[in-house]
Amino acid sequence: MPIVFLFVAALAVGFEQLLQVRYGVMGIIAFLALTLGIKARNTMIGGIGAVILVMLLTQSG
């Protein structure tokens, strides 16, 4: 079981690094807002993070 947690943590760190390299600070802020919104069950914060991430993804495409 701890191996699964280590794998998930490594995957999350890798995803955050990819966001920072590709989308900069706004990508990290949006990802953190989305994550915090989901964990806190706050739809407003999660929605803001999701909208920012979608805007960043469509802008770079």
CSV table of N, CA and C in Angstrom, one decimal:
chain,number,residue,atom,x,y,z
A,1,MET,N,0.8,-1.2,0.0
A,1,MET,CA,0.0,0.0,0.0
A,1,MET,C,0.9,1.3,0.0
A,2,PRO,N,1.9,1.3,0.8
A,2,PRO,CA,2.8,2.6,0.7
A,2,PRO,C,3.4,2.8,-0.6
A,3,ILE,N,3.6,1.8,-1.4
A,3,ILE,CA,4.2,1.9,-2.7
A,3,ILE,C,3.2,2.7,-3.6
A,4,VAL,N,1.9,2.4,-3.5
A,4,VAL,CA,0.9,3.1,-4.3
A,4,VAL,C,0.9,4.6,-3.9
A,5,PHE,N,1.0,4.9,-2.6
A,5,PHE,CA,1.0,6.3,-2.2
A,5,PHE,C,2.2,7.0,-2.7
A,6,LEU,N,3.4,6.4,-2.7
A,6,LEU,CA,4.6,7.0,-3.3
A,6,LEU,C,4.5,7.2,-4.8
A,7,PHE,N,3.9,6.3,-5.5
A,7,PHE,CA,3.7,6.4,-6.9
A,7,PHE,C,2.7,7.6,-7.2
A,8,VAL,N,1.6,7.7,-6.5
A,8,VAL,CA,0.7,8.8,-6.7
A,8,VAL,C,1.3,10.1,-6.3
A,9,ALA,N,2.1,10.2,-5.3
A,9,ALA,CA,2.8,11.4,-4.9
A,9,ALA,C,3.8,11.8,-6.0
A,10,ALA,N,4.5,10.9,-6.5
A,10,ALA,CA,5.5,11.2,-7.6
A,10,ALA,C,4.8,11.7,-8.8
A,11,LEU,N,3.7,11.0,-9.1
A,11,LEU,CA,2.9,11.5,-10.3
A,11,LEU,C,2.4,12.9,-10.1
A,12,ALA,N,1.9,13.2,-8.9
A,12,ALA,CA,1.4,14.6,-8.7
A,12,ALA,C,2.5,15.6,-8.8
A,13,VAL,N,3.7,15.3,-8.2
A,13,VAL,CA,4.8,16.2,-8.3
A,13,VAL,C,5.2,16.4,-9.8
A,14,GLY,N,5.3,15.3,-10.5
A,14,GLY,CA,5.6,15.4,-11.9
A,14,GLY,C,4.6,16.2,-12.7
A,15,PHE,N,3.3,16.1,-12.4
A,15,PHE,CA,2.3,16.9,-13.1
A,15,PHE,C,2.4,18.4,-12.7
A,16,GLU,N,2.7,18.7,-11.5
A,16,GLU,CA,2.9,20.1,-11.1
A,16,GLU,C,4.1,20.7,-11.8
A,17,GLN,N,5.2,19.9,-11.9
A,17,GLN,CA,6.4,20.4,-12.6
A,17,GLN,C,6.1,20.7,-14.1
A,18,LEU,N,5.3,19.8,-14.7
A,18,LEU,CA,4.9,19.9,-16.1
A,18,LEU,C,4.1,21.2,-16.3
A,19,LEU,N,3.2,21.4,-15.4
A,19,LEU,CA,2.3,22.6,-15.4
A,19,LEU,C,3.2,23.9,-15.3
A,20,GLN,N,4.1,23.8,-14.4
A,20,GLN,CA,5.0,25.0,-14.1
A,20,GLN,C,5.8,25.3,-15.3
A,21,VAL,N,6.4,24.3,-15.9
A,21,VAL,CA,7.3,24.5,-17.1
A,21,VAL,C,6.5,25.0,-18.3
A,22,ARG,N,5.3,24.4,-18.5
A,22,ARG,CA,4.5,24.7,-19.7
A,22,ARG,C,3.6,26.0,-19.5
A,23,TYR,N,3.0,26.1,-18.4
A,23,TYR,CA,2.0,27.2,-18.2
A,23,TYR,C,2.4,28.2,-17.2
A,24,GLY,N,3.6,28.1,-16.5
A,24,GLY,CA,4.1,29.1,-15.6
A,24,GLY,C,3.3,29.1,-14.3
A,25,VAL,N,3.4,30.2,-13.6
A,25,VAL,CA,2.9,30.4,-12.3
A,25,VAL,C,1.4,30.2,-12.3
A,26,MET,N,0.7,30.8,-13.3
A,26,MET,CA,-0.8,30.7,-13.4
A,26,MET,C,-1.2,29.2,-13.5
A,27,GLY,N,-0.5,28.4,-14.1
A,27,GLY,CA,-0.8,27.0,-14.1
A,27,GLY,C,-0.8,26.3,-12.8
A,28,ILE,N,0.2,26.7,-12.0
A,28,ILE,CA,0.3,26.1,-10.6
A,28,ILE,C,-0.8,26.7,-9.8
A,29,ILE,N,-1.1,28.0,-9.9
A,29,ILE,CA,-2.1,28.6,-9.1
A,29,ILE,C,-3.5,28.0,-9.4
A,30,ALA,N,-3.7,27.7,-10.7
A,30,ALA,CA,-5.0,27.1,-11.1
A,30,ALA,C,-5.1,25.7,-10.6
A,31,PHE,N,-4.0,25.0,-10.7
A,31,PHE,CA,-4.1,23.6,-10.2
A,31,PHE,C,-4.3,23.5,-8.7
A,32,LEU,N,-3.6,24.4,-8.0
A,32,LEU,CA,-3.8,24.4,-6.5
A,32,LEU,C,-5.2,24.8,-6.2
A,33,ALA,N,-5.8,25.8,-6.9
A,33,ALA,CA,-7.2,26.2,-6.6
A,33,ALA,C,-8.1,25.1,-6.9
A,34,LEU,N,-7.9,24.4,-8.0
A,34,LEU,CA,-8.8,23.2,-8.3
A,34,LEU,C,-8.6,22.1,-7.3
A,35,THR,N,-7.4,21.8,-6.9
A,35,THR,CA,-7.2,20.8,-5.8
A,35,THR,C,-7.8,21.2,-4.5
A,36,LEU,N,-7.6,22.4,-4.1
A,36,LEU,CA,-8.1,22.9,-2.8
A,36,LEU,C,-9.7,22.9,-2.9
A,37,GLY,N,-10.2,23.3,-4.0
A,37,GLY,CA,-11.7,23.3,-4.1
A,37,GLY,C,-12.3,22.0,-4.0
A,38,ILE,N,-11.6,21.0,-4.6
A,38,ILE,CA,-12.1,19.6,-4.5
A,38,ILE,C,-12.0,19.1,-3.1
A,39,LYS,N,-10.9,19.3,-2.5
A,39,LYS,CA,-10.7,18.7,-1.1
A,39,LYS,C,-11.6,19.4,-0.1
A,40,ALA,N,-11.8,20.7,-0.3
A,40,ALA,CA,-12.6,21.4,0.7
A,40,ALA,C,-14.1,21.4,0.3
A,41,ARG,N,-14.4,20.7,-0.8
A,41,ARG,CA,-15.8,20.7,-1.4
A,41,ARG,C,-16.4,22.1,-1.6
A,42,ASN,N,-15.5,23.0,-2.0
A,42,ASN,CA,-15.9,24.3,-2.3
A,42,ASN,C,-16.0,24.5,-3.8
A,43,THR,N,-17.2,24.5,-4.4
A,43,THR,CA,-17.3,24.5,-5.8
A,43,THR,C,-16.9,25.8,-6.5
A,44,MET,N,-16.9,26.9,-5.8
A,44,MET,CA,-16.5,28.2,-6.3
A,44,MET,C,-15.0,28.2,-6.6
A,45,ILE,N,-14.2,27.8,-5.6
A,45,ILE,CA,-12.7,27.8,-5.7
A,45,ILE,C,-12.3,26.7,-6.8
A,46,GLY,N,-12.9,25.5,-6.7
A,46,GLY,CA,-12.6,24.5,-7.7
A,46,GLY,C,-13.0,24.9,-9.1
A,47,GLY,N,-14.1,25.6,-9.2
A,47,GLY,CA,-14.6,26.1,-10.6
A,47,GLY,C,-13.6,27.2,-11.1
A,48,ILE,N,-13.2,28.0,-10.3
A,48,ILE,CA,-12.2,29.1,-10.7
A,48,ILE,C,-10.9,28.4,-11.2
A,49,GLY,N,-10.4,27.5,-10.4
A,49,GLY,CA,-9.2,26.8,-10.9
A,49,GLY,C,-9.4,26.0,-12.2
A,50,ALA,N,-10.6,25.4,-12.3
A,50,ALA,CA,-10.9,24.7,-13.6
A,50,ALA,C,-11.0,25.6,-14.8
A,51,VAL,N,-11.6,26.7,-14.6
A,51,VAL,CA,-11.8,27.7,-15.7
A,51,VAL,C,-10.4,28.3,-16.1
A,52,ILE,N,-9.6,28.6,-15.1
A,52,ILE,CA,-8.2,29.1,-15.4
A,52,ILE,C,-7.4,28.0,-16.2
A,53,LEU,N,-7.5,26.8,-15.7
A,53,LEU,CA,-6.7,25.7,-16.4
A,53,LEU,C,-7.2,25.5,-17.9
A,54,VAL,N,-8.5,25.6,-18.1
A,54,VAL,CA,-9.1,25.4,-19.4
A,54,VAL,C,-8.7,26.6,-20.3
A,55,MET,N,-8.7,27.8,-19.7
A,55,MET,CA,-8.2,29.0,-20.5
A,55,MET,C,-6.8,28.8,-20.9
A,56,LEU,N,-5.9,28.4,-20.0
A,56,LEU,CA,-4.5,28.2,-20.3
A,56,LEU,C,-4.3,27.1,-21.3
A,57,LEU,N,-5.1,26.0,-21.2
A,57,LEU,CA,-4.9,24.9,-22.2
A,57,LEU,C,-5.4,25.3,-23.6
A,58,THR,N,-6.5,26.1,-23.7
A,58,THR,CA,-6.9,26.5,-25.0
A,58,THR,C,-6.1,27.6,-25.6
A,59,GLN,N,-5.5,28.4,-24.8
A,59,GLN,CA,-4.6,29.5,-25.3
A,59,GLN,C,-3.4,29.0,-25.9
A,60,SER,N,-2.8,27.9,-25.4
A,60,SER,CA,-1.5,27.5,-25.9
A,60,SER,C,-1.7,26.5,-27.1
A,61,GLY,N,-2.9,26.1,-27.4
A,61,GLY,CA,-3.1,25.1,-28.4
A,61,GLY,C,-3.1,25.7,-29.8
